[in-house]
C-alpha positions as protocol buffer text, in pm:
chain_id: "A"
residue {
  index: 1
  type: MET
  ca { x: -1441 y: -1465 z: -2005 }
}
residue {
  index: 2
  type: ASN
  ca { x: -1332 y: -1163 z: -2210 }
}
residue {
  index: 3
  type: GLN
  ca { x: -1296 y: -903 z: -1937 }
}
residue {
  index: 4
  type: ILE
  ca { x: -1260 y: -874 z: -1562 }
}
residue {
  index: 5
  type: GLU
  ca { x: -1308 y: -586 z: -1317 }
}
residue {
  index: 6
  type: LEU
  ca { x: -1113 y: -580 z: -991 }
}
residue {
  index: 7
  type: LYS
  ca { x: -1061 y: -366 z: -682 }
}
residue {
  index: 8
  type: ALA
  ca { x: -694 y: -292 z: -616 }
}
residue {
  index: 9
  type: LEU
  ca { x: -672 y: -217 z: -244 }
}
residue {
  index: 10
  type: ALA
  ca { x: -441 y: 33 z: -77 }
}
residue {
  index: 11
  type: LYS
  ca { x: -221 y: -72 z: 216 }
}
residue {
  index: 12
  type: ILE
  ca { x: -86 y: 93 z: 525 }
}
residue {
  index: 13
  type: ASN
  ca { x: 212 y: -7 z: 736 }
}
residue {
  index: 14
  type: LEU
  ca { x: 114 y: -60 z: 1099 }
}
residue {
  index: 15
  type: GLY
  ca { x: 482 y: -112 z: 1168 }
}
residue {
  index: 16
  type: LEU
  ca { x: 785 y: -44 z: 947 }
}
residue {
  index: 17
  type: ASP
  ca { x: 1145 y: -114 z: 1038 }
}
residue {
  index: 18
  type: VAL
  ca { x: 1451 y: -92 z: 810 }
}
residue {
  index: 19
  type: LEU
  ca { x: 1728 y: -331 z: 911 }
}
residue {
  index: 20
  type: GLY
  ca { x: 1997 y: -272 z: 651 }
}
residue {
  index: 21
  type: ARG
  ca { x: 2086 y: -214 z: 289 }
}
residue {
  index: 22
  type: ARG
  ca { x: 2170 y: -489 z: 41 }
}
residue {
  index: 23
  type: GLU
  ca { x: 2437 y: -462 z: -228 }
}
residue {
  index: 24
  type: ASN
  ca { x: 2166 y: -450 z: -497 }
}
residue {
  index: 25
  type: GLY
  ca { x: 2020 y: -133 z: -344 }
}
residue {
  index: 26
  type: TYR
  ca { x: 1717 y: -297 z: -181 }
}
residue {
  index: 27
  type: HIS
  ca { x: 1672 y: -279 z: 195 }
}
residue {
  index: 28
  type: ASP
  ca { x: 1592 y: -554 z: 443 }
}
residue {
  index: 29
  type: VAL
  ca { x: 1274 y: -462 z: 626 }
}
residue {
  index: 30
  type: ARG
  ca { x: 1033 y: -589 z: 889 }
}
residue {
  index: 31
  type: MET
  ca { x: 678 y: -465 z: 857 }
}
residue {
  index: 32
  type: VAL
  ca { x: 318 y: -529 z: 949 }
}
residue {
  index: 33
  type: MET
  ca { x: 107 y: -463 z: 640 }
}
residue {
  index: 34
  type: GLN
  ca { x: -268 y: -401 z: 639 }
}
residue {
  index: 35
  type: SER
  ca { x: -517 y: -365 z: 354 }
}
residue {
  index: 36
  type: ILE
  ca { x: -770 y: -83 z: 383 }
}
residue {
  index: 37
  type: TYR
  ca { x: -1100 y: -26 z: 210 }
}
residue {
  index: 38
  type: LEU
  ca { x: -968 y: 233 z: -33 }
}
residue {
  index: 39
  type: TYR
  ca { x: -916 y: 107 z: -384 }
}
residue {
  index: 40
  type: ASP
  ca { x: -847 y: 171 z: -750 }
}
residue {
  index: 41
  type: GLU
  ca { x: -1077 y: 11 z: -1006 }
}
residue {
  index: 42
  type: VAL
  ca { x: -886 y: -204 z: -1254 }
}
residue {
  index: 43
  type: LYS
  ca { x: -1055 y: -332 z: -1569 }
}
residue {
  index: 44
  type: ILE
  ca { x: -878 y: -575 z: -1801 }
}
residue {
  index: 45
  type: ALA
  ca { x: -1030 y: -670 z: -2136 }
}
residue {
  index: 46
  type: LYS
  ca { x: -898 y: -898 z: -2409 }
}
residue {
  index: 47
  type: LYS
  ca { x: -851 y: -748 z: -2755 }
}
residue {
  index: 48
  type: LYS
  ca { x: -769 y: -922 z: -3081 }
}
residue {
  index: 49
  type: GLU
  ca { x: -486 y: -686 z: -3166 }
}
residue {
  index: 50
  type: PRO
  ca { x: -163 y: -788 z: -2993 }
}
residue {
  index: 51
  type: GLY
  ca { x: 0 y: -567 z: -2734 }
}
residue {
  index: 52
  type: ILE
  ca { x: -107 y: -368 z: -2430 }
}
residue {
  index: 53
  type: THR
  ca { x: -315 y: -53 z: -2419 }
}
residue {
  index: 54
  type: LEU
  ca { x: -342 y: 125 z: -2084 }
}
residue {
  index: 55
  type: THR
  ca { x: -558 y: 423 z: -1999 }
}
residue {
  index: 56
  type: THR
  ca { x: -609 y: 604 z: -1669 }
}
residue {
  index: 57
  type: ASN
  ca { x: -816 y: 889 z: -1528 }
}
residue {
  index: 58
  type: LEU
  ca { x: -497 y: 1068 z: -1414 }
}
residue {
  index: 59
  type: LYS
  ca { x: -330 y: 1242 z: -1706 }
}
residue {
  index: 60
  type: PHE
  ca { x: 10 y: 1271 z: -1537 }
}
residue {
  index: 61
  type: LEU
  ca { x: 57 y: 894 z: -1502 }
}
residue {
  index: 62
  type: PRO
  ca { x: 256 y: 704 z: -1766 }
}
residue {
  index: 63
  type: THR
  ca { x: 54 y: 468 z: -1985 }
}
residue {
  index: 64
  type: GLY
  ca { x: 345 y: 270 z: -2132 }
}
residue {
  index: 65
  type: ASP
  ca { x: 615 y: 57 z: -1975 }
}
residue {
  index: 66
  type: GLY
  ca { x: 676 y: 332 z: -1722 }
}
residue {
  index: 67
  type: ASN
  ca { x: 359 y: 210 z: -1551 }
}
residue {
  index: 68
  type: ILE
  ca { x: 401 y: -91 z: -1323 }
}
residue {
  index: 69
  type: ALA
  ca { x: 58 y: -228 z: -1422 }
}
residue {
  index: 70
  type: TYR
  ca { x: 172 y: -227 z: -1785 }
}
residue {
  index: 71
  type: LYS
  ca { x: 490 y: -407 z: -1682 }
}
residue {
  index: 72
  type: ALA
  ca { x: 283 y: -673 z: -1501 }
}
residue {
  index: 73
  type: ALA
  ca { x: 85 y: -743 z: -1817 }
}
residue {
  index: 74
  type: GLN
  ca { x: 402 y: -753 z: -2027 }
}
residue {
  index: 75
  type: LEU
  ca { x: 566 y: -998 z: -1788 }
}
residue {
  index: 76
  type: LEU
  ca { x: 286 y: -1254 z: -1830 }
}
residue {
  index: 77
  type: MET
  ca { x: 244 y: -1194 z: -2203 }
}
residue {
  index: 78
  type: ASP
  ca { x: 613 y: -1260 z: -2260 }
}
residue {
  index: 79
  type: GLU
  ca { x: 633 y: -1564 z: -2032 }
}
residue {
  index: 80
  type: PHE
  ca { x: 326 y: -1737 z: -2173 }
}
residue {
  index: 81
  type: ASP
  ca { x: 358 y: -1606 z: -2531 }
}
residue {
  index: 82
  type: LEU
  ca { x: 3 y: -1466 z: -2527 }
}
residue {
  index: 83
  type: LYS
  ca { x: -110 y: -1369 z: -2877 }
}
residue {
  index: 84
  type: GLU
  ca { x: -418 y: -1168 z: -2782 }
}
residue {
  index: 85
  type: GLY
  ca { x: -370 y: -816 z: -2649 }
}
residue {
  index: 86
  type: VAL
  ca { x: -522 y: -651 z: -2345 }
}
residue {
  index: 87
  type: GLN
  ca { x: -684 y: -318 z: -2271 }
}
residue {
  index: 88
  type: ILE
  ca { x: -617 y: -208 z: -1911 }
}
residue {
  index: 89
  type: THR
  ca { x: -824 y: 72 z: -1761 }
}
residue {
  index: 90
  type: LEU
  ca { x: -716 y: 221 z: -1428 }
}
residue {
  index: 91
  type: ASN
  ca { x: -965 y: 437 z: -1238 }
}
residue {
  index: 92
  type: LYS
  ca { x: -740 y: 575 z: -966 }
}
residue {
  index: 93
  type: HIS
  ca { x: -859 y: 678 z: -618 }
}
residue {
  index: 94
  type: ILE
  ca { x: -558 y: 580 z: -408 }
}
residue {
  index: 95
  type: PRO
  ca { x: -327 y: 881 z: -369 }
}
residue {
  index: 96
  type: VAL
  ca { x: -21 y: 854 z: -595 }
}
residue {
  index: 97
  type: ALA
  ca { x: 337 y: 852 z: -458 }
}
residue {
  index: 98
  type: ALA
  ca { x: 187 y: 848 z: -110 }
}
residue {
  index: 99
  type: GLY
  ca { x: 314 y: 539 z: 73 }
}
residue {
  index: 100
  type: LEU
  ca { x: -8 y: 343 z: 9 }
}
residue {
  index: 101
  type: ALA
  ca { x: 118 y: 100 z: -261 }
}
residue {
  index: 102
  type: GLY
  ca { x: -131 y: 216 z: -523 }
}
residue {
  index: 103
  type: GLY
  ca { x: 94 y: 124 z: -815 }
}
residue {
  index: 104
  type: SER
  ca { x: 193 y: -210 z: -663 }
}
residue {
  index: 105
  type: SER
  ca { x: -173 y: -289 z: -598 }
}
residue {
  index: 106
  type: ASN
  ca { x: -257 y: -213 z: -962 }
}
residue {
  index: 107
  type: ALA
  ca { x: 21 y: -448 z: -1075 }
}
residue {
  index: 108
  type: ALA
  ca { x: -105 y: -722 z: -841 }
}
residue {
  index: 109
  type: ALA
  ca { x: -457 y: -681 z: -981 }
}
residue {
  index: 110
  type: VAL
  ca { x: -326 y: -714 z: -1337 }
}
residue {
  index: 111
  type: LEU
  ca { x: -136 y: -1032 z: -1249 }
}
residue {
  index: 112
  type: PHE
  ca { x: -445 y: -1178 z: -1081 }
}
residue {
  index: 113
  type: GLY
  ca { x: -681 y: -1066 z: -1359 }
}
residue {
  index: 114
  type: MET
  ca { x: -470 y: -1190 z: -1650 }
}
residue {
  index: 115
  type: ASN
  ca { x: -421 y: -1522 z: -1470 }
}
residue {
  index: 116
  type: ARG
  ca { x: -800 y: -1560 z: -1467 }
}
residue {
  index: 117
  type: LEU
  ca { x: -866 y: -1417 z: -1814 }
}
residue {
  index: 118
  type: PHE
  ca { x: -614 y: -1635 z: -1993 }
}
residue {
  index: 119
  type: GLY
  ca { x: -650 y: -1947 z: -1777 }
}
residue {
  index: 120
  type: LEU
  ca { x: -281 y: -1951 z: -1681 }
}
residue {
  index: 121
  type: ARG
  ca { x: -356 y: -2152 z: -1364 }
}
residue {
  index: 122
  type: LEU
  ca { x: -85 y: -1986 z: -1159 }
}
residue {
  index: 123
  type: THR
  ca { x: -121 y: -2030 z: -783 }
}
residue {
  index: 124
  type: GLN
  ca { x: -126 y: -1732 z: -548 }
}
residue {
  index: 125
  type: GLN
  ca { x: 234 y: -1808 z: -451 }
}
residue {
  index: 126
  type: GLU
  ca { x: 337 y: -1825 z: -817 }
}
residue {
  index: 127
  type: LEU
  ca { x: 177 y: -1485 z: -876 }
}
residue {
  index: 128
  type: MET
  ca { x: 363 y: -1349 z: -573 }
}
residue {
  index: 129
  type: ASP
  ca { x: 693 y: -1490 z: -704 }
}
residue {
  index: 130
  type: ARG
  ca { x: 640 y: -1301 z: -1029 }
}
residue {
  index: 131
  type: GLY
  ca { x: 523 y: -990 z: -849 }
}
residue {
  index: 132
  type: VAL
  ca { x: 852 y: -941 z: -664 }
}
residue {
  index: 133
  type: LYS
  ca { x: 1021 y: -894 z: -1003 }
}
residue {
  index: 134
  type: LEU
  ca { x: 804 y: -583 z: -1044 }
}
residue {
  index: 135
  type: GLY
  ca { x: 833 y: -431 z: -696 }
}
residue {
  index: 136
  type: ALA
  ca { x: 884 y: -521 z: -332 }
}
residue {
  index: 137
  type: ASP
  ca { x: 521 y: -447 z: -231 }
}
residue {
  index: 138
  type: VAL
  ca { x: 358 y: -643 z: -516 }
}
residue {
  index: 139
  type: PRO
  ca { x: 367 y: -987 z: -347 }
}
residue {
  index: 140
  type: TYR
  ca { x: 190 y: -844 z: -43 }
}
residue {
  index: 141
  type: CYS
  ca { x: -68 y: -677 z: -266 }
}
residue {
  index: 142
  type: VAL
  ca { x: -139 y: -1017 z: -424 }
}
residue {
  index: 143
  type: LEU
  ca { x: -189 y: -1164 z: -75 }
}
residue {
  index: 144
  type: GLY
  ca { x: -374 y: -876 z: 94 }
}
residue {
  index: 145
  type: GLY
  ca { x: -521 y: -873 z: 444 }
}
residue {
  index: 146
  type: THR
  ca { x: -285 y: -854 z: 741 }
}
residue {
  index: 147
  type: ALA
  ca { x: 69 y: -988 z: 724 }
}
residue {
  index: 148
  type: ILE
  ca { x: 421 y: -962 z: 858 }
}
residue {
  index: 149
  type: ALA
  ca { x: 665 y: -883 z: 576 }
}
residue {
  index: 150
  type: ARG
  ca { x: 1036 y: -962 z: 589 }
}
residue {
  index: 151
  type: GLY
  ca { x: 1323 y: -971 z: 342 }
}
residue {
  index: 152
  type: ILE
  ca { x: 1268 y: -683 z: 99 }
}
residue {
  index: 153
  type: GLY
  ca { x: 896 y: -724 z: 172 }
}
residue {
  index: 154
  type: GLU
  ca { x: 838 y: -1047 z: -18 }
}
residue {
  index: 155
  type: VAL
  ca { x: 866 y: -1296 z: 271 }
}
residue {
  index: 156
  type: LEU
  ca { x: 512 y: -1288 z: 406 }
}
residue {
  index: 157
  type: THR
  ca { x: 347 y: -1441 z: 712 }
}
residue {
  index: 158
  type: PRO
  ca { x: -33 y: -1393 z: 720 }
}
residue {
  index: 159
  type: LEU
  ca { x: -193 y: -1275 z: 1043 }
}
residue {
  index: 160
  type: PRO
  ca { x: -557 y: -1287 z: 1156 }
}
residue {
  index: 161
  type: ALA
  ca { x: -767 y: -978 z: 1103 }
}
residue {
  index: 162
  type: PRO
  ca { x: -704 y: -710 z: 1369 }
}
residue {
  index: 163
  type: ALA
  ca { x: -978 y: -564 z: 1584 }
}
residue {
  index: 164
  type: ASP
  ca { x: -1205 y: -341 z: 1377 }
}
residue {
  index: 165
  type: CYS
  ca { x: -1158 y: 34 z: 1390 }
}
residue {
  index: 166
  type: HIS
  ca { x: -1202 y: 354 z: 1192 }
}
residue {
  index: 167
  type: VAL
  ca { x: -906 y: 470 z: 985 }
}
residue {
  index: 168
  type: ILE
  ca { x: -842 y: 821 z: 858 }
}
residue {
  index: 169
  type: ILE
  ca { x: -615 y: 846 z: 555 }
}
residue {
  index: 170
  type: ALA
  ca { x: -473 y: 1196 z: 506 }
}
residue {
  index: 171
  type: LYS
  ca { x: -236 y: 1286 z: 223 }
}
residue {
  index: 172
  type: PRO
  ca { x: -83 y: 1634 z: 246 }
}
residue {
  index: 173
  type: PRO
  ca { x: -22 y: 1835 z: -74 }
}
residue {
  index: 174
  type: VAL
  ca { x: 336 y: 1708 z: -115 }
}
residue {
  index: 175
  type: SER
  ca { x: 484 y: 1404 z: -288 }
}
residue {
  index: 176
  type: VAL
  ca { x: 771 y: 1198 z: -154 }
}
residue {
  index: 177
  type: SER
  ca { x: 1023 y: 993 z: -350 }
}
residue {
  index: 178
  type: THR
  ca { x: 1056 y: 644 z: -202 }
}
residue {
  index: 179
  type: ALA
  ca { x: 1408 y: 627 z: -348 }
}
residue {
  index: 180
  type: TYR
  ca { x: 1499 y: 953 z: -170 }
}
residue {
  index: 181
  type: VAL
  ca { x: 1378 y: 827 z: 169 }
}
residue {
  index: 182
  type: TYR
  ca { x: 1553 y: 490 z: 137 }
}
residue {
  index: 183
  type: GLY
  ca { x: 1863 y: 670 z: 14 }
}
residue {
  index: 184
  type: HIS
  ca { x: 1878 y: 889 z: 324 }
}
residue {
  index: 185
  type: ILE
  ca { x: 1775 y: 647 z: 597 }
}
residue {
  index: 186
  type: LYS
  ca { x: 2062 y: 517 z: 811 }
}
residue {
  index: 187
  type: PRO
  ca { x: 1958 y: 177 z: 951 }
}
residue {
  index: 188
  type: LEU
  ca { x: 2258 y: 149 z: 1184 }
}
residue {
  index: 189
  type: GLU
  ca { x: 2174 y: 482 z: 1348 }
}
residue {
  index: 190
  type: ILE
  ca { x: 1806 y: 408 z: 1417 }
}
residue {
  index: 191
  type: THR
  ca { x: 1745 y: 423 z: 1793 }
}
residue {
  index: 192
  type: LYS
  ca { x: 1371 y: 353 z: 1814 }
}
residue {
  index: 193
  type: ARG
  ca { x: 1216 y: 60 z: 1630 }
}
residue {
  index: 194
  type: PRO
  ca { x: 868 y: -96 z: 1620 }
}
residue {
  index: 195
  type: ASP
  ca { x: 822 y: -417 z: 1818 }
}
residue {
  index: 196
  type: ILE
  ca { x: 686 y: -628 z: 1533 }
}
residue {
  index: 197
  type: GLU
  ca { x: 645 y: -943 z: 1742 }
}
residue {
  index: 198
  type: ALA
  ca { x: 448 y: -763 z: 2014 }
}
residue {
  index: 199
  type: MET
  ca { x: 232 y: -598 z: 1749 }
}
residue {
  index: 200
  type: ALA
  ca { x: 158 y: -934 z: 1587 }
}
residue {
  index: 201
  type: GLN
  ca { x: 60 y: -1074 z: 1926 }
}
residue {
  index: 202
  type: SER
  ca { x: -173 y: -781 z: 1999 }
}
residue {
  index: 203
  type: ILE
  ca { x: -340 y: -841 z: 1662 }
}
residue {
  index: 204
  type: LYS
  ca { x: -385 y: -1210 z: 1742 }
}
residue {
  index: 205
  type: ASP
  ca { x: -529 y: -1112 z: 2082 }
}
residue {
  index: 206
  type: GLY
  ca { x: -774 y: -865 z: 1923 }
}
residue {
  index: 207
  type: ASP
  ca { x: -635 y: -590 z: 2147 }
}
residue {
  index: 208
  type: LEU
  ca { x: -686 y: -272 z: 1943 }
}
residue {
  index: 209
  type: LYS
  ca { x: -550 y: -28 z: 2202 }
}
residue {
  index: 210
  type: LYS
  ca { x: -234 y: -232 z: 2256 }
}
residue {
  index: 211
  type: MET
  ca { x: -183 y: -264 z: 1880 }
}
residue {
  index: 212
  type: ALA
  ca { x: -237 y: 109 z: 1830 }
}
residue {
  index: 213
  type: SER
  ca { x: 16 y: 190 z: 2102 }
}
residue {
  index: 214
  type: LEU
  ca { x: 278 y: -12 z: 1912 }
}
residue {
  index: 215
  type: ILE
  ca { x: 241 y: 131 z: 1560 }
}
residue {
  index: 216
  type: TYR
  ca { x: 563 y: 298 z: 1447 }
}
residue {
  index: 217
  type: ASN
  ca { x: 748 y: 384 z: 1127 }
}
residue {
  index: 218
  type: VAL
  ca { x: 1124 y: 444 z: 1127 }
}
residue {
  index: 219
  type: MET
  ca { x: 1101 y: 624 z: 791 }
}
residue {
  index: 220
  type: GLU
  ca { x: 953 y: 923 z: 970 }
}
residue {
  index: 221
  type: ASP
  ca { x: 1310 y: 999 z: 1079 }
}
residue {
  index: 222
  type: VAL
  ca { x: 1379 y: 1107 z: 720 }
}
residue {
  index: 223
  type: THR
  ca { x: 1046 y: 1222 z: 580 }
}
residue {
  index: 224
  type: VAL
  ca { x: 914 y: 1434 z: 868 }
}
residue {
  index: 225
  type: GLY
  ca { x: 1233 y: 1640 z: 869 }
}
residue {
  index: 226
  type: GLU
  ca { x: 1170 y: 1728 z: 504 }
}
residue {
  index: 227
  type: TYR
  ca { x: 795 y: 1777 z: 540 }
}
residue {
  index: 228
  type: PRO
  ca { x: 688 y: 1910 z: 885 }
}
residue {
  index: 229
  type: ILE
  ca { x: 324 y: 1909 z: 770 }
}
residue {
  index: 230
  type: ILE
  ca { x: 329 y: 1534 z: 845 }
}
residue {
  index: 231
  type: SER
  ca { x: 378 y: 1611 z: 1214 }
}
residue {
  index: 232
  type: GLU
  ca { x: 101 y: 1870 z: 1202 }
}
residue {
  index: 233
  type: ILE
  ca { x: -147 y: 1617 z: 1064 }
}
residue {
  index: 234
  type: LYS
  ca { x: -43 y: 1357 z: 1321 }
}
residue {
  index: 235
  type: GLN
  ca { x: -96 y: 1608 z: 1601 }
}
residue {
  index: 236
  type: VAL
  ca { x: -444 y: 1702 z: 1476 }
}
residue {
  index: 237
  type: MET
  ca { x: -539 y: 1333 z: 1475 }
}
residue {
  index: 238
  type: LEU
  ca { x: -407 y: 1279 z: 1828 }
}
residue {
  index: 239
  type: ASP
  ca { x: -579 y: 1596 z: 1953 }
}
residue {
  index: 240
  type: ASN
  ca { x: -907 y: 1470 z: 1808 }
}
residue {
  index: 241
  type: GLY
  ca { x: -905 y: 1132 z: 1979 }
}
residue {
  index: 242
  type: ALA
  ca { x: -692 y: 904 z: 1761 }
}
residue {
  index: 243
  type: LEU
  ca { x: -556 y: 602 z: 1949 }
}
residue {
  index: 244
  type: ASN
  ca { x: -238 y: 670 z: 1755 }
}
residue {
  index: 245
  type: SER
  ca { x: -121 y: 819 z: 1425 }
}
residue {
  index: 246
  type: ILE
  ca { x: 183 y: 752 z: 1205 }
}
residue {
  index: 247
  type: MET
  ca { x: 304 y: 794 z: 849 }
}
residue {
  index: 248
  type: SER
  ca { x: 251 y: 506 z: 604 }
}
residue {
  index: 249
  type: GLY
  ca { x: 541 y: 368 z: 403 }
}
residue {
  index: 250
  type: SER
  ca { x: 784 y: 633 z: 284 }
}
residue {
  index: 251
  type: GLY
  ca { x: 507 y: 891 z: 314 }
}
residue {
  index: 252
  type: PRO
  ca { x: 376 y: 1147 z: 303 }
}
residue {
  index: 253
  type: THR
  ca { x: 35 y: 996 z: 383 }
}
residue {
  index: 254
  type: VAL
  ca { x: -58 y: 990 z: 752 }
}
residue {
  index: 255
  type: PHE
  ca { x: -315 y: 757 z: 903 }
}
residue {
  index: 256
  type: GLY
  ca { x: -492 y: 760 z: 1237 }
}
residue {
  index: 257
  type: LEU
  ca { x: -672 y: 477 z: 1417 }
}
residue {
  index: 258
  type: PHE
  ca { x: -996 y: 557 z: 1601 }
}
residue {
  index: 259
  type: ASP
  ca { x: -1223 y: 341 z: 1814 }
}
residue {
  index: 260
  type: ASP
  ca { x: -1500 y: 605 z: 1801 }
}
residue {
  index: 261
  type: LYS
  ca { x: -1664 y: 697 z: 1470 }
}
residue {
  index: 262
  type: GLU
  ca { x: -1787 y: 1038 z: 1589 }
}
residue {
  index: 263
  type: LYS
  ca { x: -1435 y: 1136 z: 1694 }
}
residue {
  index: 264
  type: ALA
  ca { x: -1305 y: 1022 z: 1358 }
}
residue {
  index: 265
  type: GLN
  ca { x: -1570 y: 1225 z: 1174 }
}
residue {
  index: 266
  type: GLN
  ca { x: -1485 y: 1531 z: 1381 }
}
residue {
  index: 267
  type: CYS
  ca { x: -1118 y: 1485 z: 1303 }
}
residue {
  index: 268
  type: VAL
  ca { x: -1195 y: 1476 z: 930 }
}
residue {
  index: 269
  type: LYS
  ca { x: -1381 y: 1808 z: 967 }
}
residue {
  index: 270
  type: THR
  ca { x: -1091 y: 1963 z: 1157 }
}
residue {
  index: 271
  type: LEU
  ca { x: -838 y: 1853 z: 897 }
}
residue {
  index: 272
  type: GLU
  ca { x: -1059 y: 1995 z: 622 }
}
residue {
  index: 273
  type: GLU
  ca { x: -1093 y: 2327 z: 806 }
}
residue {
  index: 274
  type: LYS
  ca { x: -716 y: 2353 z: 856 }
}
residue {
  index: 275
  type: GLY
  ca { x: -648 y: 2281 z: 488 }
}
residue {
  index: 276
  type: LEU
  ca { x: -366 y: 2040 z: 567 }
}
residue {
  index: 277
  type: THR
  ca { x: -466 y: 1768 z: 322 }
}
residue {
  index: 278
  type: GLN
  ca { x: -499 y: 1716 z: -50 }
}
residue {
  index: 279
  type: GLN
  ca { x: -684 y: 1385 z: -21 }
}
residue {
  index: 280
  type: LEU
  ca { x: -875 y: 1271 z: 286 }
}
residue {
  index: 281
  type: TYR
  ca { x: -1065 y: 947 z: 350 }
}
residue {
  index: 282
  type: LEU
  ca { x: -1242 y: 784 z: 644 }
}
residue {
  index: 283
  type: THR
  ca { x: -1234 y: 410 z: 596 }
}
residue {
  index: 284
  type: LYS
  ca { x: -1171 y: 77 z: 767 }
}
residue {
  index: 285
  type: PHE
  ca { x: -940 y: -222 z: 756 }
}
residue {
  index: 286
  type: HIS
  ca { x: -1017 y: -468 z: 474 }
}
residue {
  index: 287
  type: ASN
  ca { x: -982 y: -836 z: 563 }
}
residue {
  index: 288
  type: GLU
  ca { x: -1225 y: -1025 z: 342 }
}
C-alpha cells in the first residue's frame, strides 16, 4: 500500500459543559459528541524523499507545522523513525474555526492512515493516546460515532447510535477563537448546565424528542454575547420546525435537529434567503 484516502468527519456537541480550569490551561469538560456526515477528504501518499509535504484547497491554511495534520504525521515519523516521506492532501469541506473539529478530524485521519500505510500496528486506543498530545478533540475523532467525553475530552465512553434525524449545519460569516471562549468562560458562575446522564439515557432509549429537548452548550454564554447572529440563526431554525437548535463547540456554527425532512429543507431555504450563513449543509448523524 503506497497511498490511502480517508474521510475525516466533522463532529457536533449535543451537550457541552465546562466544569473547571486546570493549572495547565486546559478545562475539565463533560460532553456528548456526535459524528455527522460532513467530511474533509484526506489523502496520504508515501514518497521516497524524507519529510512531510502538505497541500490544501484553502490557501489561508498553514501547510507546515502550524497545521495539526502535519503535526500528526511528524509525531509518528519521529516516534517510529520513518525514513520515507509522506504527501498529505487535504480537500476541506468542514468549515474552519467553526466548532466542528475539522482540524482535529484531519489529524485523526493522518494518525489512522499512517498507521495503516506504514504497518505500525497501533491499536485504536494507542492512536487515541497519541492524539491527545495534538489536541483535546483528536482522541474522539479517532473513535467517532456517539460518545460521552470527560477529562479534557480524552476520556471517552461510547454510546449507541441515537435515533436518526436531519441535521442542519449553519456557519455564520464570523470566526471564533476557541482560546478566547475558554479564556472568558467562568465555570463557577454557570447556572444552567446540560444533563449529560439524562441525554445519554435518551440516546440509549432511541427517544429523539427527549434527546433534542436536552441539548445544551454552556459556551453560548460567552460566544452569543459577542456574536448575536448565532441567536438569529437558532431562532430561524426553531421557527421552521427544529426540535431544538444550539451552537456546536466554541462556535460559531449552529446546528438544528429535525424529524421532518421537508421542514429541514424549508429551513435551509429560509436561512439562504436571510443571508445569515456563510456555509450551510443539510446532513445526518454518522454512526457506521
